[in-house]
Coordinates of C-alpha atoms and ligand atoms in Angstrom, one line a residue:
X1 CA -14.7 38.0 -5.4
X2 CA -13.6 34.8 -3.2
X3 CA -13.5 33.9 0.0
X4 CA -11.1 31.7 1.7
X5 CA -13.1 29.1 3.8
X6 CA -13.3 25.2 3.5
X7 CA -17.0 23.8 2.4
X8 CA -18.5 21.4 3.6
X9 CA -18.6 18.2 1.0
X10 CA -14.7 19.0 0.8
X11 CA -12.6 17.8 2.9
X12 CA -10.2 20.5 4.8
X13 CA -6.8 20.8 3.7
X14 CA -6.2 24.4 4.6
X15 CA -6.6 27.0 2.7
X16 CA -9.2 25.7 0.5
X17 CA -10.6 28.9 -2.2
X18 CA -14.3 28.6 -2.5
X19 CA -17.2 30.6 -3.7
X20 CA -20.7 30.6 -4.5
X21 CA -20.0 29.3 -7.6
X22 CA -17.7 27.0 -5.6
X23 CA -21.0 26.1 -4.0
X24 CA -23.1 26.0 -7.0
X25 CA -20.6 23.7 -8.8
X26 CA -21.0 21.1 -6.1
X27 CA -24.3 21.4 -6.0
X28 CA -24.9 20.7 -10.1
X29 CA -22.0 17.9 -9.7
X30 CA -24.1 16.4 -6.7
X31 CA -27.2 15.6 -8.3
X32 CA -25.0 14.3 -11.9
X33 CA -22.9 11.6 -10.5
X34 CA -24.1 8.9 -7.9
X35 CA -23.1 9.6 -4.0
X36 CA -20.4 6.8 -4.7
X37 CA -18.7 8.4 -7.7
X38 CA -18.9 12.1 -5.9
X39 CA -17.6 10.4 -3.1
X40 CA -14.4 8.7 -4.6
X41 CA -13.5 10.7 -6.7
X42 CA -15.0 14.3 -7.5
X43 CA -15.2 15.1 -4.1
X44 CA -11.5 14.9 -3.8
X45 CA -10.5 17.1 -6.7
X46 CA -9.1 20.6 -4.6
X47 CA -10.4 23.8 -6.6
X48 CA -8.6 27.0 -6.7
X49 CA -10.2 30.2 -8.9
X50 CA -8.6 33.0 -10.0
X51 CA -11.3 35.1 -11.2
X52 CA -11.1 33.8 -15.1
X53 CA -9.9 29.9 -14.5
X54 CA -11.3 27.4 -12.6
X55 CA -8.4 24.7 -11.8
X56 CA -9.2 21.3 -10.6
X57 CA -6.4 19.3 -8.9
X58 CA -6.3 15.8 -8.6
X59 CA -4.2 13.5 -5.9
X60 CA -2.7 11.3 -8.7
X61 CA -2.4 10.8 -12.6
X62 CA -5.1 8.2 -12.2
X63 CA -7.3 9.9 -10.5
X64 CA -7.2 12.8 -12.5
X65 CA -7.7 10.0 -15.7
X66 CA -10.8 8.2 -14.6
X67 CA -12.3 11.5 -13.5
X68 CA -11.7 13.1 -16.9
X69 CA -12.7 9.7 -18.3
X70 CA -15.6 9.1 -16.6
X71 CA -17.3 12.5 -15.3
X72 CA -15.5 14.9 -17.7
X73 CA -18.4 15.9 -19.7
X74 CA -20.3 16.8 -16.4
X75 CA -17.6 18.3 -14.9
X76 CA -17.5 20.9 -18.1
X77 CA -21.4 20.9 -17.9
X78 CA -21.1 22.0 -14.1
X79 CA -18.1 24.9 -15.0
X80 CA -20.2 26.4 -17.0
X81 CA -23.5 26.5 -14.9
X82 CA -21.8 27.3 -12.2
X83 CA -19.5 29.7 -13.7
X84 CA -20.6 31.0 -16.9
X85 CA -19.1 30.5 -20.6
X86 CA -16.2 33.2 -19.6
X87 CA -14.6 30.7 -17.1
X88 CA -12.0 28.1 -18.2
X89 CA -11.1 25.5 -16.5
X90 CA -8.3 23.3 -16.2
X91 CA -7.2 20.3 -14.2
X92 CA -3.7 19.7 -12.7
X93 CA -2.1 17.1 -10.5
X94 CA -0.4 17.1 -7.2
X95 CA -0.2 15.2 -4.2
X96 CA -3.0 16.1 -1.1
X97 CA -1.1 17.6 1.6
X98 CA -0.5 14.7 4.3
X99 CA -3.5 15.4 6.7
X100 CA -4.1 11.6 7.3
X101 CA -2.7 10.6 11.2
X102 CA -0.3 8.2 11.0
X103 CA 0.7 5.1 13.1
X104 CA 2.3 6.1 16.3
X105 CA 5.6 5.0 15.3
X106 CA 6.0 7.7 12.5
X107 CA 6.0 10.7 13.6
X108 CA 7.6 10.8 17.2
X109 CA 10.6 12.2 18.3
X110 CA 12.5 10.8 20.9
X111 CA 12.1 14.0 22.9
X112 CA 7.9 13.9 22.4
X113 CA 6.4 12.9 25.5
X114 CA 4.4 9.3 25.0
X115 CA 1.1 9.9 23.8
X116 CA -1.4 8.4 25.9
X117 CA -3.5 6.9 23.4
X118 CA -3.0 6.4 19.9
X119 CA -3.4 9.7 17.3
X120 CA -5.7 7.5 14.9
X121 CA -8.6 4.9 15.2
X122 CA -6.7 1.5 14.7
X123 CA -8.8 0.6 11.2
X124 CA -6.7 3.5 9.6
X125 CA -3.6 3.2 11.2
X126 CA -3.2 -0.3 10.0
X127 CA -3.4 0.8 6.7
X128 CA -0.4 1.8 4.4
X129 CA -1.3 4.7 2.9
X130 CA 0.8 4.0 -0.3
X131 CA -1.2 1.3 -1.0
X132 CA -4.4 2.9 -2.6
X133 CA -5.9 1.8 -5.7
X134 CA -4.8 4.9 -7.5
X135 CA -1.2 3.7 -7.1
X136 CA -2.2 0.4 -8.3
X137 CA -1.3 -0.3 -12.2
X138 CA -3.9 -2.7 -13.5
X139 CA -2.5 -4.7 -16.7
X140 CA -3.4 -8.7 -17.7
X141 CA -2.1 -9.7 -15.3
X142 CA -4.0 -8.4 -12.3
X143 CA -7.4 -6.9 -14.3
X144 CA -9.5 -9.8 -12.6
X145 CA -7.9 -9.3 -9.1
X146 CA -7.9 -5.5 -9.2
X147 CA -11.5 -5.4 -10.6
X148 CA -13.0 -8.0 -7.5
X149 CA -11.0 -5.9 -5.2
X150 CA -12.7 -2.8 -6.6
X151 CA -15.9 -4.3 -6.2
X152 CA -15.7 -5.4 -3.1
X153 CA -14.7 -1.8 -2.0
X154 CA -17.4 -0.5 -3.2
X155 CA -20.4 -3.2 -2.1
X156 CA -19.1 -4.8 0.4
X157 CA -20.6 -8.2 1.8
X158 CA -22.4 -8.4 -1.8
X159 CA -21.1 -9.9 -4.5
X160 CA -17.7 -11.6 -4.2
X161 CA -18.0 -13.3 -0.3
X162 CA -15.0 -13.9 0.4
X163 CA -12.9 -12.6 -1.6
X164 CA -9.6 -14.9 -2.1
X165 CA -6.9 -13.6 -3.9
X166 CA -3.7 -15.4 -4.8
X167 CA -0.3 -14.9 -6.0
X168 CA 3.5 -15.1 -5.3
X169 CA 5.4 -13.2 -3.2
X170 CA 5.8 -9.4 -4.6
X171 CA 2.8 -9.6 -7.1
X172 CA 0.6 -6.8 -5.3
X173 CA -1.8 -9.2 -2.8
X174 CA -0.7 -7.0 0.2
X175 CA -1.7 -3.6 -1.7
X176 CA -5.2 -4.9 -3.3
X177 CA -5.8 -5.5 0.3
X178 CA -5.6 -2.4 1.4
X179 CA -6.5 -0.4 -1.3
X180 CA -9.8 -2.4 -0.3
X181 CA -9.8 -0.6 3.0
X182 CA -8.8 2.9 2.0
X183 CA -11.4 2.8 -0.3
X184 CA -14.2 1.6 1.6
X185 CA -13.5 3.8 4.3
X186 CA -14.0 6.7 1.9
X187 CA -16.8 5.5 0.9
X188 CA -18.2 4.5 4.0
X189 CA -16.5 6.6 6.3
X190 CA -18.3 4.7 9.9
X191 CA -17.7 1.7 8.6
X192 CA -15.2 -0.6 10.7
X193 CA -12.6 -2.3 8.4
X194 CA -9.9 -4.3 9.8
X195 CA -6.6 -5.5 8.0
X196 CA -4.7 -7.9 9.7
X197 CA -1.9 -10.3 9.0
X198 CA -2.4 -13.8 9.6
X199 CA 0.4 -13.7 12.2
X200 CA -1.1 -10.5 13.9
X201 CA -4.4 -12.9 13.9
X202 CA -3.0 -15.9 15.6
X203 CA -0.8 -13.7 18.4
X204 CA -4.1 -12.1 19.3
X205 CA -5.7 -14.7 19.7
X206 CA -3.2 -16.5 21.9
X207 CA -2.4 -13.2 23.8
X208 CA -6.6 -13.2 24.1
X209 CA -6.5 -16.5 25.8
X210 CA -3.4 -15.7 27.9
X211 CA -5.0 -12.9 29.5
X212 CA -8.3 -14.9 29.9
X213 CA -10.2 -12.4 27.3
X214 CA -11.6 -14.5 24.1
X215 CA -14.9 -12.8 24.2
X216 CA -12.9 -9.6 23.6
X217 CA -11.1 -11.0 20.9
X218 CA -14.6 -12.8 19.2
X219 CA -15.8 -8.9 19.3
X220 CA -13.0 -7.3 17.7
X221 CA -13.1 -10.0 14.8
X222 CA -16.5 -11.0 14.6
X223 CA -18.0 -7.9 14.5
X224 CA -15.9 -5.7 12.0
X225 CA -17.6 -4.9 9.0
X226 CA -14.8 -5.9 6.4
X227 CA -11.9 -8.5 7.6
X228 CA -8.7 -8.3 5.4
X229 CA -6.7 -10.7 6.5
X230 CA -3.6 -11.0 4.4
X231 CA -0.9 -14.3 4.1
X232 CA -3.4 -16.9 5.2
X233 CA -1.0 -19.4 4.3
X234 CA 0.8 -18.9 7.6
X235 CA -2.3 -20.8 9.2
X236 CA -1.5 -24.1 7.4
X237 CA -0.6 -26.7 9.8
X238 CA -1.8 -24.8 12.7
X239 CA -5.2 -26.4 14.1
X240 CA -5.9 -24.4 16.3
X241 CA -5.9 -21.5 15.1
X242 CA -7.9 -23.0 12.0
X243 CA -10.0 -23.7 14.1
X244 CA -10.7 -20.5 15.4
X245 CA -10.7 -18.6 12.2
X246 CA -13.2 -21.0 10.9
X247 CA -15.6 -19.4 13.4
X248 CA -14.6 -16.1 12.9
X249 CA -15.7 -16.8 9.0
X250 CA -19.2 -18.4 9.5
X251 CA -19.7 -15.8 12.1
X252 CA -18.7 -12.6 10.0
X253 CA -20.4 -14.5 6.8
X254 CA -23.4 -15.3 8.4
X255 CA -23.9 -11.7 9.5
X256 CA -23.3 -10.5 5.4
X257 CA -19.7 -9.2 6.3
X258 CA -16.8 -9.0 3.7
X259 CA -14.4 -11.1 4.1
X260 CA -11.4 -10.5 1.8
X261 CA -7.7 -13.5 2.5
X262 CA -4.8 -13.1 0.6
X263 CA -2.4 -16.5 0.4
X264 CA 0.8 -17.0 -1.8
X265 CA -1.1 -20.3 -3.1
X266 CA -4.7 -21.8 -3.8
X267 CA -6.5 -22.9 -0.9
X268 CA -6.1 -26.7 -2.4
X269 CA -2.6 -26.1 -1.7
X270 CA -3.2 -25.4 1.8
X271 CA -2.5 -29.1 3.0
X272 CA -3.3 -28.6 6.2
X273 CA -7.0 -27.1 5.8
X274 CA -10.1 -29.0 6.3
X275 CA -12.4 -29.3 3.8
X276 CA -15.3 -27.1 5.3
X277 CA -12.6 -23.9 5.4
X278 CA -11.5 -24.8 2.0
X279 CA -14.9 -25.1 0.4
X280 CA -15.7 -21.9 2.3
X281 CA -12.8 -20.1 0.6
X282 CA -13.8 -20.9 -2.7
X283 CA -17.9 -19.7 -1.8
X284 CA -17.3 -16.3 -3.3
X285 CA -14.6 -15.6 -5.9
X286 CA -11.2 -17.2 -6.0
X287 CA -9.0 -15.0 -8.4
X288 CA -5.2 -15.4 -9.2
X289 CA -2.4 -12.5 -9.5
X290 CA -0.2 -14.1 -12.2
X291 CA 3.7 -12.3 -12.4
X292 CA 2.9 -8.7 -14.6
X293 CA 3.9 -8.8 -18.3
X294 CA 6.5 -6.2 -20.1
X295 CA 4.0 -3.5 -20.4
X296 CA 2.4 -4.3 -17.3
X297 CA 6.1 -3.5 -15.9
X298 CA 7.0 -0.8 -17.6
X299 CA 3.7 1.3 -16.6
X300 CA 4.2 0.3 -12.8
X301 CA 7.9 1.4 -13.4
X302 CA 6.7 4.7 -15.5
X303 CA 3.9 5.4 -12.7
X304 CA 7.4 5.5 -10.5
X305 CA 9.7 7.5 -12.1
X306 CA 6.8 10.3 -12.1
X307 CA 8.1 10.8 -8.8
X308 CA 11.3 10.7 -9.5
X309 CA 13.5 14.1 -9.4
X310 CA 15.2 14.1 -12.9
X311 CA 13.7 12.3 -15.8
X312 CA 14.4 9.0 -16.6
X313 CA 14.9 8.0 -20.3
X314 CA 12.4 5.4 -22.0
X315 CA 15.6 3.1 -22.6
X316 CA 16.6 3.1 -19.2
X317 CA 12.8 1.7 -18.0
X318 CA 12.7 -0.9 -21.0
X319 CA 16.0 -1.9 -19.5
X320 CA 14.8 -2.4 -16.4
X321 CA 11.2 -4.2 -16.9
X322 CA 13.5 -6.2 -19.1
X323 CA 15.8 -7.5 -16.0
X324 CA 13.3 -8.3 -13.3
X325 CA 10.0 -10.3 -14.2
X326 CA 8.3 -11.6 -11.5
X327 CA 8.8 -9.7 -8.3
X328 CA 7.1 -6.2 -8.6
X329 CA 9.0 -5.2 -5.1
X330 CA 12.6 -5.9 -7.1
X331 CA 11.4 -3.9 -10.4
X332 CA 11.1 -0.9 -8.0
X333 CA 13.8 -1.5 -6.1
X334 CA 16.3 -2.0 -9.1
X335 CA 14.9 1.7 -10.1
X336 CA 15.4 3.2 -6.9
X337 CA 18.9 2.0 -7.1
X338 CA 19.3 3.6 -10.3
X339 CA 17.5 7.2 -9.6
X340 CA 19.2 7.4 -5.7
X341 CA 22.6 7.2 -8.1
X342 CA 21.8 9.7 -10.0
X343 CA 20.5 12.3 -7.7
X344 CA 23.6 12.0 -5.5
X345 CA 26.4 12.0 -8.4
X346 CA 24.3 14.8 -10.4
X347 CA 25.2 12.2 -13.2
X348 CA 22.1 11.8 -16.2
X349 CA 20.3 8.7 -16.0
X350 CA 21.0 6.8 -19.2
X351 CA 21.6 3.2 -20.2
X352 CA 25.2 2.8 -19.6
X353 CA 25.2 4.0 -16.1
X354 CA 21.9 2.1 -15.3
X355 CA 23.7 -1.2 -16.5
X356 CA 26.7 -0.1 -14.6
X357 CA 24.5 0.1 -11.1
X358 CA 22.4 -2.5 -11.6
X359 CA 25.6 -5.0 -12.6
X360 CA 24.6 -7.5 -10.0
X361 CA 21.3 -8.3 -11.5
X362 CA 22.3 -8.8 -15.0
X363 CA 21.9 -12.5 -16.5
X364 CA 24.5 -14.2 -14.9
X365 CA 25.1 -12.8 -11.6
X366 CA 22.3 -14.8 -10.4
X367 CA 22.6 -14.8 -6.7
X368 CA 22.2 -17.4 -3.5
X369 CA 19.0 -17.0 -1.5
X370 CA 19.9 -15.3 1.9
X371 CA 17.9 -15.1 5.0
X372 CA 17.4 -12.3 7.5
X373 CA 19.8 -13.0 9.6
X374 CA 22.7 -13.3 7.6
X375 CA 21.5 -10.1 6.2
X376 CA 20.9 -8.4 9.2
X377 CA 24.1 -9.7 11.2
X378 CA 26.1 -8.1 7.4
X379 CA 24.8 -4.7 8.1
X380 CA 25.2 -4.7 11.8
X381 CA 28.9 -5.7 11.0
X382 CA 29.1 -2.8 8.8
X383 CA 27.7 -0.2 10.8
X384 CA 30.0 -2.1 14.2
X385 CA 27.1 -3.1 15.9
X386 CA 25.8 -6.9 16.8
X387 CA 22.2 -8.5 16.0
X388 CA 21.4 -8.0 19.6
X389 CA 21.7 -4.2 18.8
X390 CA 19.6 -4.4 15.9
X391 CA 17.4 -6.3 17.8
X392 CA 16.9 -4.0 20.9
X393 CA 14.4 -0.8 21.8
X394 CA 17.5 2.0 21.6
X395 CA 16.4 4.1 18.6
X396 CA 19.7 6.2 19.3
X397 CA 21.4 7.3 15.8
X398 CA 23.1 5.9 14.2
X399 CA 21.8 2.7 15.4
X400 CA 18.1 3.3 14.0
X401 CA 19.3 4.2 10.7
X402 CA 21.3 0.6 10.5
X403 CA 18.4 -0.9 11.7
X404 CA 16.4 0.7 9.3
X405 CA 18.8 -0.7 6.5
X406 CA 18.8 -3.9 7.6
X407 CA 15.2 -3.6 7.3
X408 CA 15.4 -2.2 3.7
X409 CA 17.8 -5.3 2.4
X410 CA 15.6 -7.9 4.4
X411 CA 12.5 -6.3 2.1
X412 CA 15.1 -6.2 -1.2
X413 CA 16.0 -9.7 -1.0
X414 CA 13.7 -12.3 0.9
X415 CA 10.2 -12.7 0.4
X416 CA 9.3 -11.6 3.8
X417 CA 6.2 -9.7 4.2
X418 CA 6.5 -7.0 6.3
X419 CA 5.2 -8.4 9.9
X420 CA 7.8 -10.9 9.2
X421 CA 10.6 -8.7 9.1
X422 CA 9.6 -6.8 11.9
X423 CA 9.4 -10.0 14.0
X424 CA 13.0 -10.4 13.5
X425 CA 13.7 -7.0 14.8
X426 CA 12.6 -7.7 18.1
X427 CA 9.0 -7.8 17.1
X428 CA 8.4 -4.4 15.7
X429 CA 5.2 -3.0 13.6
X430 CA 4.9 -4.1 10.5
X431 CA 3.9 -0.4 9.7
X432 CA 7.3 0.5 11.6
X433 CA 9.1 -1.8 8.7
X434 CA 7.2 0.0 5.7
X435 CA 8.2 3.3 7.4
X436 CA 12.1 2.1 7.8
X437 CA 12.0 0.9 4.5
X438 CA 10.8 4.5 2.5
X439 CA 12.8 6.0 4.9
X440 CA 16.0 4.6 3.3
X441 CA 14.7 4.7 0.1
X442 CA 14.4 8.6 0.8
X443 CA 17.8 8.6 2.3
X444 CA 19.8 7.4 -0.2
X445 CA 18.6 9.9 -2.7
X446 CA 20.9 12.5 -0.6
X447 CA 22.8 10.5 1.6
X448 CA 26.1 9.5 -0.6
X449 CA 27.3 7.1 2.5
X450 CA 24.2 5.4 3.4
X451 CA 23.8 4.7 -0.4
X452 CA 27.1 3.5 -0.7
X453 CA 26.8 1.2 2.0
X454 CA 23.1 -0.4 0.7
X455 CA 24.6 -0.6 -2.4
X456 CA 28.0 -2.3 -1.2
X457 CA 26.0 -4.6 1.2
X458 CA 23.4 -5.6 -1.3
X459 CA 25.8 -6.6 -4.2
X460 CA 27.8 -8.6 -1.1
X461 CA 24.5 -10.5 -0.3
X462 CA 24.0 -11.4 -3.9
X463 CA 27.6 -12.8 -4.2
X464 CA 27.4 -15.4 -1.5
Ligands
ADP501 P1 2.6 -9.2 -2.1 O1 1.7 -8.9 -0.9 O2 1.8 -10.0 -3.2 O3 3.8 -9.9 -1.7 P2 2.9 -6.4 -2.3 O4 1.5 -6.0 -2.3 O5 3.7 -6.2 -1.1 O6 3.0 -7.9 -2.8 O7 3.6 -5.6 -3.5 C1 5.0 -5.5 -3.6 C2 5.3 -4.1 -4.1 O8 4.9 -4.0 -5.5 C3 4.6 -3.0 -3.3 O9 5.5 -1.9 -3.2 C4 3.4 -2.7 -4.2 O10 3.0 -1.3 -4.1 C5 4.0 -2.9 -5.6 N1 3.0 -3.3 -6.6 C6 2.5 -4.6 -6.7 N2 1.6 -4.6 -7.7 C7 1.5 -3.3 -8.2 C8 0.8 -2.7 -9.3 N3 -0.1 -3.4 -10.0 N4 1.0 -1.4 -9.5 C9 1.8 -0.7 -8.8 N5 2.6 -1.2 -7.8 C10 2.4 -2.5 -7.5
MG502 MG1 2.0 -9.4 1.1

């Protein structure tokens, strides 16, 4: 006998099969595993019972991993308690359904009336949701990085204060950073965690001083329990705004706050910065994300093609990891390229037609840097429409979805971080960009013309 009624200790996604046993099982699983572990990560497993099998399901392949890794034994120890010796039990994978609110900018249609406040508390909205740690592939490259950032989650304000990580552009600072947040907001669910981009920083403050309201702006920064603040390089050369961050620092440091800065180079590299912010930066742990080696790139592409609709071949992977090395956010574009091909033309993915997509990027069709303008001015001219379009509030079709591509190729081919790209769009979200961006991806898995045109635009960029 079941019953169908969510339990408290899990969260509700619907229709949610528990028992007594149910029950019992979370009870023996409780007092086995500390309140951090249950929280994280056996807490999240969804449970369904069908009278002779007990079936666990896990958000992700790493998930399900560590949690056979780490709390296996228990978990069999707890089945059987719970259950008795007749009950097997089995763990699957699939994706939570999508109960988490978004940013405002996702889900409304033109026709919804304007919400009057935002669906979602800022501290998650900010957040990317793809950006978790079980999405993040740890190899030599990023061990040290991942394993800070992990801490950190899960003490914050202890150990590493701050936390500076650094990197080129595409090497994962962005995610780490917000895997941070996800993370310690599951852990500590009141806890106030803040992300922000050093640009987001600077125009708040200016905006805050503009309206006459820095104490409001001290409060929001000085008070948050975790400060993420990503790209601090941006700051260099800007006094003022040193300056001011320089207080926001002592202030959240002095109060045992985490602070966790990203930059695409070591603070000694930031010329600009005074010695006391430097020295601060380096207080905790400094820790480097170097570009990922071949295996390192080959998981992150195999953790990809898991979602993939058709199987990729081994070869066709190898291929890729092979042809992009130090830009994490080209490996995956090069394989969306290849598996949007082959989901519109029906063809199988093999080596040959992955070499004949992927053409531009082979050894010697090494391309010019462009910028995002000359991008975005080539795919308004494709679509017929001007910068200024591109530029404006209309999100008539098929005006968004050019805009949207534009967005896409600005991400492909410059090193802009997302708030960037948005600013050339007439300053939109950067969470607006990341939408725009899976949007296409998405897109051009059925869309033969929009994939035609990315793929026509993108091989024009590289040639000029
Ligand atoms: P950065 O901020 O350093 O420029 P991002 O965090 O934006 O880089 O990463 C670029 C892309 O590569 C993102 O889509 C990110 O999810 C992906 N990525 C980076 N590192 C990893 C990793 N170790 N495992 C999986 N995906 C990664
Ligand atoms: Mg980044």
């Amino acid at each position: 006998m079941t019953q169908t009624h969510p339990i408290d200790g899990l969260p509700d996604r619907g229709q949610i099969v528990t028992s007594e046993q149910w029950l019992r099982f979370t009870e023996v699983m409780q007092s086995q595993v500390t309140p951090g572990a249950w929280q994280t990560w056996i807490q999240r497993l969804e449970p369904s019972f069908d009278g002779q099998r007990l079936t666990l399901r896990a958000p992700s392949d790493f998930h399900l991993r560590w949690v056979m890794d780490k709390h296996g034994q228990h978990i069999e120890q707890a089945c059987l308690t719970a259950y008795g010796s007749e009950v097997e039990l089995e763990y699957t994978i699939g994706e939570p359904s999508d109960d988490e609110p978004l940013p405002m900018e996702y889900g409304r249609r033109s026709t919804d009336p304007l919400p009057t406040a935002p669906p979602a508390p800022e501290r998650v909205a900010r957040l990317v949701r793809k950006y978790r740690f079980e999405n993040f592939v740890v190899g030599q490259s990023n061990r040290f990085a991942s394993a800070a950032a992990m801490a950190v989650a899960e003490q914050p304000g202890r150990n590493y204060n701050p936390l500076f990580i650094h990197g080129n552009a595409g090497l994962g600072k962005t995610h780490l950073l917000n895997a941070i947040g996800y993370q310690a907001l599951e852990m500590y669910p009141g806890m106030e965690v803040r992300y922000v981009t050093s640009e987001t920083f600077l125009t708040d403050f200016i905006n805050s001083i503009r309206r006459k309201k820095t104490d409001e702006f001290k409060t929001r920064y000085r008070t948050t329990d975790i400060l993420l603040l990503d790209d601090v390089q941006f700051f260099d050369g800007k006094e003022q705004i040193l300056e001011e961050f320089f207080h926001t620092f002592n202030s959240l440091y002095e109060s045992g706050k985490q602070i966790v800065i990203t930059s695409d180079r070591h603070p000694r590299n930031l010329v600009t910065l005074e010695d006391r912010l430097r020295s601060r930066f380096e207080w905790g742990l400094l820790t480097d994300i170097q570009p990922p080696d071949v295996e390192t790139r080959l998981a992150i592409l195999r953790r990809n093609a898991e979602y993939a609709a058709m199987p990729i071949p081994l070869d066709v992977l190898e291929f890729i990891a092979g042809l992009v090395s130090d830009n994490i956010r080209e490996l995956e574009g090069a394989l969306t390229r290849v598996t949007a091909f082959a989901s519109l033309t029906g063809e199988h993915t093999s080596l040959p037609m992955a070499e004949r997509v992927l053409q531009d990027m082979l050894p010697g069709h090494e391309s010019k840097a462009v910028n995002a303008p000359e991008i975005i001015a080539a795919t308004a001219a494709a679509w017929g429409y001007t910068m200024d379009d591109l530029e404006g509030p209309s999100r008539k079709q098929p005006l968004a979805r050019c805009r949207q591509v534009a967005m896409y190729l600005c991400r492909e081919h410059t090193d802009l971080s997302l708030p960037k790209i948005g600013a050339h769009f007439g300053s939109r979200d950067h969470t607006t960009v990341m939408h725009a961006i899976e949007k296409v991806k998405s897109v051009m898995q059925t869309d033969r013309e929009v994939f035609d045109r990315v793929s026509e635009l993108s091989q024009s960029l590289r040639k000029r």
